[in-house]
Short mmCIF file of C-alpha atoms and ligand atoms in Angstrom, two decimals:
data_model
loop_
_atom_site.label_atom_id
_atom_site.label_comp_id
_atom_site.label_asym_id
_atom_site.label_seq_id
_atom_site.Cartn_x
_atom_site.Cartn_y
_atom_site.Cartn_z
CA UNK A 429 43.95 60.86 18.27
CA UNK A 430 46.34 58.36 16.16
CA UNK A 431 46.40 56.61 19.71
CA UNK A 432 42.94 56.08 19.15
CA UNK A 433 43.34 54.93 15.70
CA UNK A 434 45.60 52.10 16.14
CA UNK A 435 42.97 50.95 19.28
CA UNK A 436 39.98 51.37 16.66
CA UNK A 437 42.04 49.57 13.91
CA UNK A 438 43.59 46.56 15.84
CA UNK A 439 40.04 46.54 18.40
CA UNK A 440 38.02 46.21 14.87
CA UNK A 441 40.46 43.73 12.97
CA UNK A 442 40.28 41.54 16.35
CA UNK A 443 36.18 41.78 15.83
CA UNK A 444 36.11 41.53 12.43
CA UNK A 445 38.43 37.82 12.80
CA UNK A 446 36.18 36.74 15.05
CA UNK A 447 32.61 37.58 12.82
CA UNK A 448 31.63 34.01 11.68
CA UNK A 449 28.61 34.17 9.77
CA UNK A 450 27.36 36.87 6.80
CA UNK A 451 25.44 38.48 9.49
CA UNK A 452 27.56 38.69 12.31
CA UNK A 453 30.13 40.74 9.30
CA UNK A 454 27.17 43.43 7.69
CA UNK A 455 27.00 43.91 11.91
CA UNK A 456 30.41 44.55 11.76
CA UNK A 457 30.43 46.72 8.81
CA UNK A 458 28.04 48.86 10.18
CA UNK A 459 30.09 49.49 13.23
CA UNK A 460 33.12 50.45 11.99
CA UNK A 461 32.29 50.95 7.98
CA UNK A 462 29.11 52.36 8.18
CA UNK A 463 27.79 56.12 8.01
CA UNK A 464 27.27 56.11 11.72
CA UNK A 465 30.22 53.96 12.54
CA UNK A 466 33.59 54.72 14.77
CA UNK A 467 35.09 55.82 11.54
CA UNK A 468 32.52 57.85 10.58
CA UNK A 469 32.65 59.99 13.98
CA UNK A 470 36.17 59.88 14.12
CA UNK A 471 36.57 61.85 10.82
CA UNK A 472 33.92 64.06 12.52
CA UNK A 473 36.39 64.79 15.57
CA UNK A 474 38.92 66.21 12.54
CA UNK A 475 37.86 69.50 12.61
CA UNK A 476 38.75 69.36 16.58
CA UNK A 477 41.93 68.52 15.79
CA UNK A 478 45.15 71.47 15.82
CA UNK A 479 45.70 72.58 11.99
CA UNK A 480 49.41 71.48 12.59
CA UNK A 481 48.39 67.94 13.48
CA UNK A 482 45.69 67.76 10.84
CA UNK A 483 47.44 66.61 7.55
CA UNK A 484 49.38 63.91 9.72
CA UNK A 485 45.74 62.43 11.54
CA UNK A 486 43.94 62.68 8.19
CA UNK A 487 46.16 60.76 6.17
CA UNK A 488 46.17 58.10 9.05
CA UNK A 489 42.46 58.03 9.03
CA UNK A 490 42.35 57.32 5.70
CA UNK A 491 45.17 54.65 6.23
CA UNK A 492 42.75 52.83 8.99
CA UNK A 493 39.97 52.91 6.40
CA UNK A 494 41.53 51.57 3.32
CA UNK A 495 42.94 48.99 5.89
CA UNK A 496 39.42 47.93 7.45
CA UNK A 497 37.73 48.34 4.09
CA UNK A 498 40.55 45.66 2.67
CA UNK A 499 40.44 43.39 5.31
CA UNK A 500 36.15 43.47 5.10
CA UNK A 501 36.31 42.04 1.46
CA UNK A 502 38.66 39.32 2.61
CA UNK A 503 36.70 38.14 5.22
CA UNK A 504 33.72 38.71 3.59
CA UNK A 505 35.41 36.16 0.86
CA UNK A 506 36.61 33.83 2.84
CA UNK A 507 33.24 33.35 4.55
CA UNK A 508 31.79 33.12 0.97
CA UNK A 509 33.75 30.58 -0.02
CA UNK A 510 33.37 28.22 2.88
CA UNK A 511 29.49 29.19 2.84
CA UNK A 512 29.83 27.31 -0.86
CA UNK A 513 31.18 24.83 0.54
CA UNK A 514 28.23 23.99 3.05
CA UNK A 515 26.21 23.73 0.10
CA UNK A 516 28.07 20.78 -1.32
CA UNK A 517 27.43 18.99 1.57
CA UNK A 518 23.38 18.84 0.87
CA UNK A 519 21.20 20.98 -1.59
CA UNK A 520 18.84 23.66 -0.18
CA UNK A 521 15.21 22.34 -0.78
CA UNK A 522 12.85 24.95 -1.43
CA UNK A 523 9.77 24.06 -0.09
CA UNK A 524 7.77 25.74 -2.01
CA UNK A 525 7.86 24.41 -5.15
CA UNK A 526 5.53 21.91 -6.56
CA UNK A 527 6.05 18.31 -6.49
CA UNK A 528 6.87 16.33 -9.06
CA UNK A 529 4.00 14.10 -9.33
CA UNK A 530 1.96 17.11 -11.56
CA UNK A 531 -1.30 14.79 -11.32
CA UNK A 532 -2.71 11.77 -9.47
CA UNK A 533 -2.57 8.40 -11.13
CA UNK A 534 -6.11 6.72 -11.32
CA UNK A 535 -6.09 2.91 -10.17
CA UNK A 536 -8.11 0.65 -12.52
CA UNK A 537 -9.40 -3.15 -11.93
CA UNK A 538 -6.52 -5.35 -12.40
CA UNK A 539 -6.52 -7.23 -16.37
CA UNK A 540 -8.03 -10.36 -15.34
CA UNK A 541 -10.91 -9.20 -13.37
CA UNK A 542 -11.55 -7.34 -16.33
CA UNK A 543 -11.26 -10.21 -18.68
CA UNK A 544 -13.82 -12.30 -16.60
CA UNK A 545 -16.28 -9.10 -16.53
CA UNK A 546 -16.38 -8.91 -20.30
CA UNK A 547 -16.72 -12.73 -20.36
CA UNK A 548 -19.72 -12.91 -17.97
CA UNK A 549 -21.25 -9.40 -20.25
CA UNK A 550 -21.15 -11.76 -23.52
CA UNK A 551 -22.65 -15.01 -21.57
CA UNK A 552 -25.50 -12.66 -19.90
CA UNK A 553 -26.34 -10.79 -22.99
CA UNK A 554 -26.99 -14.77 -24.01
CA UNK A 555 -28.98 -15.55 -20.80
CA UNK A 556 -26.55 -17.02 -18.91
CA UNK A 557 -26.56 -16.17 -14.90
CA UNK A 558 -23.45 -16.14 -12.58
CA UNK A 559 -23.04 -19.10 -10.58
CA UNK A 560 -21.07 -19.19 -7.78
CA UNK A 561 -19.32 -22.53 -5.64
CA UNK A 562 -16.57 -22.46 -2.88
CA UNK A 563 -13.00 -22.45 -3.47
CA UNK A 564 -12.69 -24.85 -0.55
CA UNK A 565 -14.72 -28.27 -1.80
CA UNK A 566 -15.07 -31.47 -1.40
CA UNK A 567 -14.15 -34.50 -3.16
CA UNK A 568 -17.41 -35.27 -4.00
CA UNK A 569 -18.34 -32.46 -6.19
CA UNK A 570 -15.16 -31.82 -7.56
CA UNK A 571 -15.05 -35.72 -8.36
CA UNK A 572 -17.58 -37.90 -7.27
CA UNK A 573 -20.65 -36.44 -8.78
CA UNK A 574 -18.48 -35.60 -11.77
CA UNK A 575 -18.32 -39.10 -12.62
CA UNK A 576 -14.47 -39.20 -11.77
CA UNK A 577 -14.22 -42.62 -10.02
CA UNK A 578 -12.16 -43.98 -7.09
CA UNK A 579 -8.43 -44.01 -8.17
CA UNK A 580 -8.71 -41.86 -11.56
CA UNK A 581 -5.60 -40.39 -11.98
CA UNK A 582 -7.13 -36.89 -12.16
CA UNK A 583 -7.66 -37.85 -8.14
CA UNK A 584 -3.90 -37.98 -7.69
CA UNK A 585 -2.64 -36.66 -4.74
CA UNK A 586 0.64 -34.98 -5.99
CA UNK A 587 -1.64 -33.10 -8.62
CA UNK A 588 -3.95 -31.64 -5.85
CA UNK A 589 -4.20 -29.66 -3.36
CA UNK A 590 -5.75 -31.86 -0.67
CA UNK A 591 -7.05 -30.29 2.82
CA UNK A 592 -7.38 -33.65 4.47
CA UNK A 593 -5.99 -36.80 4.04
CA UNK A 594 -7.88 -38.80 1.25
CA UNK A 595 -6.47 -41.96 2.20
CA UNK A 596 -8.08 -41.50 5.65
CA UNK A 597 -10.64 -39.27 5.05
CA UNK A 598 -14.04 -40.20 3.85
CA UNK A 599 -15.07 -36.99 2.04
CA UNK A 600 -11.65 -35.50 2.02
CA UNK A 601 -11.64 -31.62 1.71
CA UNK A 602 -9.24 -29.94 -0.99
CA UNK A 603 -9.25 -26.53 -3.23
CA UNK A 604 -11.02 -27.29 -6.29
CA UNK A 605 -9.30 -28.22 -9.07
CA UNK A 606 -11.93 -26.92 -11.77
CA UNK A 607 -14.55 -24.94 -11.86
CA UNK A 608 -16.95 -27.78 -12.69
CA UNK A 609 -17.63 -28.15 -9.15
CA UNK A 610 -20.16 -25.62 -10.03
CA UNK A 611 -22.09 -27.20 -12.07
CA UNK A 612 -22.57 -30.07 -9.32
CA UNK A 613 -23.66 -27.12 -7.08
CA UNK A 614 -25.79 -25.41 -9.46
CA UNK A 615 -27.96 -28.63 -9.94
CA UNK A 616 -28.07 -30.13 -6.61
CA UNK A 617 -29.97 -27.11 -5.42
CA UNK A 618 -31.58 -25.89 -9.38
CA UNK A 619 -34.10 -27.20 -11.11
CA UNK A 620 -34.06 -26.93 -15.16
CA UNK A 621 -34.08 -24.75 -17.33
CA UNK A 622 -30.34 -24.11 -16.06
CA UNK A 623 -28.33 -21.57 -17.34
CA UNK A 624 -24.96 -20.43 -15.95
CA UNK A 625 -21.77 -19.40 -16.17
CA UNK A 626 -19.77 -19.56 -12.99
CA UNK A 627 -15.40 -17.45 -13.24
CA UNK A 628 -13.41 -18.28 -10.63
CA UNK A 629 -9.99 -20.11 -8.92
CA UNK A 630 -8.84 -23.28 -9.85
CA UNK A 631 -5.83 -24.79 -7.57
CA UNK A 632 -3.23 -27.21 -8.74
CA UNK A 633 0.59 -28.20 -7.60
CA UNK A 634 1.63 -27.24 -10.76
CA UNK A 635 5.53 -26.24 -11.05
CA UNK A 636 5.16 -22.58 -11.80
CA UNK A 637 6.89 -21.18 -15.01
CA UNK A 638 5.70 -19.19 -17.99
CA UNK A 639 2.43 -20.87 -18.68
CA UNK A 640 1.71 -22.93 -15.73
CA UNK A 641 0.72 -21.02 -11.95
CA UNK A 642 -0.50 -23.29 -9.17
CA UNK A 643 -3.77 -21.18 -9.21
CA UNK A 644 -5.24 -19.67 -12.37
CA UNK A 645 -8.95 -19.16 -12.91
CA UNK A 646 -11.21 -20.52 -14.99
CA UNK A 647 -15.05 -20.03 -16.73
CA UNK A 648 -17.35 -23.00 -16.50
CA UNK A 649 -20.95 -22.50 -18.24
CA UNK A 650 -23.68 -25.02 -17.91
CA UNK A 651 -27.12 -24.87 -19.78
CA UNK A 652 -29.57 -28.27 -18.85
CA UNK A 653 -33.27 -28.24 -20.27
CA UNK A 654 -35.49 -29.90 -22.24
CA UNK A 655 -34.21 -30.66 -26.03
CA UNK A 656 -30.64 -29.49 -25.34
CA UNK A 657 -28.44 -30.80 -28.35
CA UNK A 658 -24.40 -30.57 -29.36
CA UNK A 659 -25.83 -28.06 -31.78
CA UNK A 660 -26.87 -25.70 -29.42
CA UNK A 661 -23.51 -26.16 -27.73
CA UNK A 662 -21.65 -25.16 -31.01
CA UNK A 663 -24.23 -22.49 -31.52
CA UNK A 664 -23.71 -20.48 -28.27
CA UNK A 665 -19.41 -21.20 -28.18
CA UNK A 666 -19.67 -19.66 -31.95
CA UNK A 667 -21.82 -16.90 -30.62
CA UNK A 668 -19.60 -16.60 -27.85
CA UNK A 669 -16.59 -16.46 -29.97
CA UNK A 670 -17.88 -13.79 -32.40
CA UNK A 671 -19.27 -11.45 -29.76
CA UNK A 672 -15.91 -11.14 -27.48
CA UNK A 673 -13.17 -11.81 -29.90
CA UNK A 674 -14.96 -10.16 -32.81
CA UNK A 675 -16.92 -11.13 -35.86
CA UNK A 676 -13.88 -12.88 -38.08
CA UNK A 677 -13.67 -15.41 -34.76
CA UNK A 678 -13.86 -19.14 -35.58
CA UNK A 679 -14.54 -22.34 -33.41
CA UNK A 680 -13.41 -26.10 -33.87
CA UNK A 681 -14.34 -29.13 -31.52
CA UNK A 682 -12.20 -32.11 -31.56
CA UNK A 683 -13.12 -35.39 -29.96
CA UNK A 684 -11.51 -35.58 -26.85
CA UNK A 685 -12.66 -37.39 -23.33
CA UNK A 686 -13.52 -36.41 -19.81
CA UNK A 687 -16.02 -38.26 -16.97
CA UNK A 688 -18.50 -35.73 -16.93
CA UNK A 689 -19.03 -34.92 -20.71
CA UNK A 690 -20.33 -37.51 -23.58
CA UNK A 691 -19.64 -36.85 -26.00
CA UNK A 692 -16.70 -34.37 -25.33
CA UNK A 693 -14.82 -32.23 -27.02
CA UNK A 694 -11.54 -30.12 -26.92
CA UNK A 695 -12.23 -26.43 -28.04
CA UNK A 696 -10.41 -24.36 -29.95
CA UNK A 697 -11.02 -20.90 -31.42
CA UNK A 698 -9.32 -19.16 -34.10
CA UNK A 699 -8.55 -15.69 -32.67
CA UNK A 700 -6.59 -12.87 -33.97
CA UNK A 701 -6.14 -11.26 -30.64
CA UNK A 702 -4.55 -8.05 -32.15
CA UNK A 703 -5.59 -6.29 -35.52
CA UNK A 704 -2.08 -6.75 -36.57
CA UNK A 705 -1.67 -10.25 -36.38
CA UNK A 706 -3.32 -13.54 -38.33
CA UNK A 707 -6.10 -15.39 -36.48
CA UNK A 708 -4.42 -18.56 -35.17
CA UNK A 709 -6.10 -21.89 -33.34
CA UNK A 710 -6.01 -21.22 -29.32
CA UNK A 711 -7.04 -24.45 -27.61
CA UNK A 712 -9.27 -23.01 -24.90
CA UNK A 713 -10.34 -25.84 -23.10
CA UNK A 714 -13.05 -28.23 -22.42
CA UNK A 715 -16.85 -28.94 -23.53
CA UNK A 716 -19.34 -31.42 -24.18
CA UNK A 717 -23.25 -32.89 -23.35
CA UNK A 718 -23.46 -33.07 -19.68
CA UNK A 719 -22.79 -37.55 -18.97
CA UNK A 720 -26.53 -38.75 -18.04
CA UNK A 721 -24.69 -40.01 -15.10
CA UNK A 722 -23.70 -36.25 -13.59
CA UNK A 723 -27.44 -35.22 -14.14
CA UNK A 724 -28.78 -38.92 -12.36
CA UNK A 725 -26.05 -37.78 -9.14
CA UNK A 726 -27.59 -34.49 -9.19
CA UNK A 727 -31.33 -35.87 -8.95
CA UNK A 728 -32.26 -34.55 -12.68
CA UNK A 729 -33.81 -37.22 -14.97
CA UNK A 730 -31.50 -37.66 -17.61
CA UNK A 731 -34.69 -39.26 -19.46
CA UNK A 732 -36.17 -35.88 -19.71
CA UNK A 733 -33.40 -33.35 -19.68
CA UNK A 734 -30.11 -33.10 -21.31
CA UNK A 735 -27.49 -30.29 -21.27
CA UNK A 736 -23.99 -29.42 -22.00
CA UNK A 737 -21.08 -27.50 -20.38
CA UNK A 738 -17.90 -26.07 -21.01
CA UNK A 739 -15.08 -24.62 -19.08
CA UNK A 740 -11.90 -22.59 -20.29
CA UNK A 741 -8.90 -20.89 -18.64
CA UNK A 742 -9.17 -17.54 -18.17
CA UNK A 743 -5.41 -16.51 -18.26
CA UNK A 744 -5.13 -17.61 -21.30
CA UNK A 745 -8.07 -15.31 -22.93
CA UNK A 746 -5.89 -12.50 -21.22
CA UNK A 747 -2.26 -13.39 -22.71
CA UNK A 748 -3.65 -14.25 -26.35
CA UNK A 749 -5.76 -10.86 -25.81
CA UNK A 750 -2.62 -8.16 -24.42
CA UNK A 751 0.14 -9.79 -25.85
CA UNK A 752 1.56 -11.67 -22.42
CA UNK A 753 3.98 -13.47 -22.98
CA UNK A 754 4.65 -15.00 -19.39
CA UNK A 755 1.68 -15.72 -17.05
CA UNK A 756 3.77 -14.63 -14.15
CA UNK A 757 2.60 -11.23 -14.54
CA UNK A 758 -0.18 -11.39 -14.35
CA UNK A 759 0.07 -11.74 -10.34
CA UNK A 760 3.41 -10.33 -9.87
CA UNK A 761 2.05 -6.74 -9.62
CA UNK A 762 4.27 -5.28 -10.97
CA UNK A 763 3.38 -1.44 -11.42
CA UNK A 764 5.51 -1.00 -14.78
CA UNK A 765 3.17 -4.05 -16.01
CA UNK A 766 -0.31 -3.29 -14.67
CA UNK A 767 -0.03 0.76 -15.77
CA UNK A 768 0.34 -0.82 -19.63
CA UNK A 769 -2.95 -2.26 -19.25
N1 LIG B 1428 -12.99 -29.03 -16.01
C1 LIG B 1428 -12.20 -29.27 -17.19
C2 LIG B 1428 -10.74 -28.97 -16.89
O1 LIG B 1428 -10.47 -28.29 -15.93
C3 LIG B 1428 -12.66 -28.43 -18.34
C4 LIG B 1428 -14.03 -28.82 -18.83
C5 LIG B 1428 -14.15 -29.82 -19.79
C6 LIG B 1428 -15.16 -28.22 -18.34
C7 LIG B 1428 -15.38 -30.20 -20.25
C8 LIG B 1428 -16.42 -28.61 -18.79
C9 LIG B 1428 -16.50 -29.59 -19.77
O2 LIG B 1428 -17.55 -28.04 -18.34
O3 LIG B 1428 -17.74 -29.95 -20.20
O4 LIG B 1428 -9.89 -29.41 -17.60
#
C-alpha cells in the first residue's frame, strides 16, 4: 500500500505538471482530489489494511494529500496568473452589449440648398416662378445677348471657364459665369408678363481662399411687363429683404454699371443676421431695368415692355446668416461642420 502511494503521488504530480488549461486541472482535481478520486478509494482500502500497519499507511495518506492538495493551488496559480496575462494581450469583447451609437443620426439637406429653398419660398409667395438654364452655355447668352460685346474684359479668358477655344470657335461653349444666362433663356422662349427667379452654379477661375470658390451659386430674378418701373424693383428687393431677413431689414442701391442693366445698381441690405448682433450693410450683388437692348436680342419690344433683374450670391446669404466665417466649408463636408447646421 505505501508502494502504491508514492506511484499515485509521483503518477498524479507528473499529470497535474502537464494540465495546461483551467479545465484540463478541475479534470485533474476530480481524479485524484475529488470524492470519487484515487485518494478517495484509497482511504477506503484502510480498513483492509493490518491494524499494525495502519497508523504508519494513514499518516502517509494524509502526507500524499496535503502534498497533492499543495501542489493543486500552485498550479492552479500559476495558470491564473499567466491566464491574466493573455488578457493583456487584447480585451475580451462581449458581444452582447449594446453599441455605442444609442440612436441613429438623421441626415438633413445640406445649408445651402436650404438657403436657396427659403429664397425661392419668399420670391414665390411674391409670384415669382423657378427658372431654370444649363450650367454648360454658350457665349451668346452668357454674353452676347447680354449686351457684353466682343473683347469686354468680363469675356477674358483667364477669368472663365471656356469649353472651346473662343479664339477659334464661333459660339464658343463655357460654364456660365452668372446666372443671367437665364434671363436670356427665359425670354427667348417667354412671352411677357415674365416673372422668375432662377438659383443655381456660377463657374469662375477664381483662386480659392476664404471668400472666393471657383464655383459658388447664385439667384437671378427677372420680372418684364407692361409699366415695369425702378420703383417696383426697390419695392419687391425691400419686400424681399423684410420677408427673409426679417422686418428691421433695410435696402440701399448705389449707381453702379453692367451691359445688361440701365440704369444699374449695386445692392446692399442692412441685415442683422443674428439677434445678437447690429444690422450692418452686406453688398449682395447686382440689379437694375433690363438694357432695351437685352429685351430687342430676345425679340421683346422694348417700346412696349420694360423690366428689371437682379442677381446675388448665394454663399454669401448663408455665411452672413450662420456665422461662416470661411466659404470653404461650405463644400468641404466636413461632418463636425454640417451636424452644427
Ligand atoms: N450677373 C451679375 C454678376 O454676376 C449680377 C447681376 C447684376 C445680375 C445686375 C442682374 C443684374 O440680374 O440686373 O455679377
Amino acid at each position: 500500500m505505501l508502494a502504491q502511494l508514492d506511484a499515485v503521488q509521483s503518477d498524479a504530480l507528473a499529470q497535474l505538471a502537464a494540465a495546461a488549461d483551467a479545465a484540463a486541472l478541475e479534470q485533474w482535481r476530480i481524479a485524484f482530489l475529488g470524492p470519487k478520486g484515487e485518494l478517495k478509494s484509497m482511504m477506503g482500502g484502510l480498513k483492509d489494511i493490518a491494524p499494525a500497519e495502519k497508523p504508519a499507511v494513514g499518516a502517509r495518506l494524509n502526507q500524499v494529500k496535503v502534498a497533492l492538495e499543495e501542489a493543486f493551488k500552485q498550479r492552479q496559480e500559476s495558470l491564473g496568473a499567466s491566464a491574466s496575462t493573455k488578457h493583456v494581450v487584447g480585451p475580451q469583447i462581449d458581444v452582447t452589449e449594446p453599441g455605442l451609437v444609442a440612436s441613429w443620426t438623421l441626415g438633413k439637406r445640406h445649408i445651402l440648398s436650404r438657403v436657396r429653398e427659403d429664397l425661392v419660398e419668399v420670391f414665390a409667395r411674391m409670384g415669382f416662378v423657378v427658372a431654370e438654364g444649363p450650367e454648360l452655355e454658350d457665349d451668346e447668352h452668357n454674353f452676347v445677348k447680354l449686351n457684353i460685346p466682343p473683347h469686354h474684359p468680363a469675356r477674358e479668358e483667364s477669368d472663365n471657364f471656356y469649353v472651346d477655344d473662343p479664339r477659334t470657335t464661333v459660339r464658343p461653349r463655357m460654364l456660365r459665369s452668372q446666372t443671367s444666362t437665364v434671363q436670356i433663356r427665359v425670354m427667348e422662349t417667354q412671352r411677357p408678363p415674365i416673372k422668375v427667379i432662377a438659383p443655381g452654379r456660377v463657374y469662375r477661375p477664381d483662386t480659392v481662399d476664404a471668400t472666393h470658390s471657383f464655383m459658388f451659386h447664385q439667384i437671378e430674378g427677372l420680372c418684364v411687363d407692361q409699366g415695369v418701373t425702378m420703383a417696383d424693383l426697390k419695392t419687391t428687393l425691400l419686400s424681399f429683404a423684410r420677408a427673409f431677413f426679417g422686418p428691421g431689414a433695410e435696402i440701399r442701391l448705389r449707381p453702379s454699371y453692367f451691359p445688361f442693366t440701365e440704369p444699374s445698381a449695386e445692392l446692399d441690405m442692412k441685415i442683422a443676421f443674428r439677434p445678437d448682433q447690429p444690422a450692418r450693410w452686406v453688398e449682395l450683388g447686382g440689379c437694375g431695368m433690363v438694357n432695351p437692348a437685352v429685351l430687342e436680342a430676345c425679340g421683346i419690344d422694348p417700346e412696349v415692355y420694360t423690366g428689371y433683374a437682379f442677381g446675388f450670391g448665394i454663399e454669401r446669404i448663408a455665411m452672413g446668416r450662420y456665422g461662416i466665417p470661411d466659404i470653404r466649408m461650405l463644400y468641404q463636408n466636413d461632418l463636425r461642420f454640417l451636424q452644427q447646421l
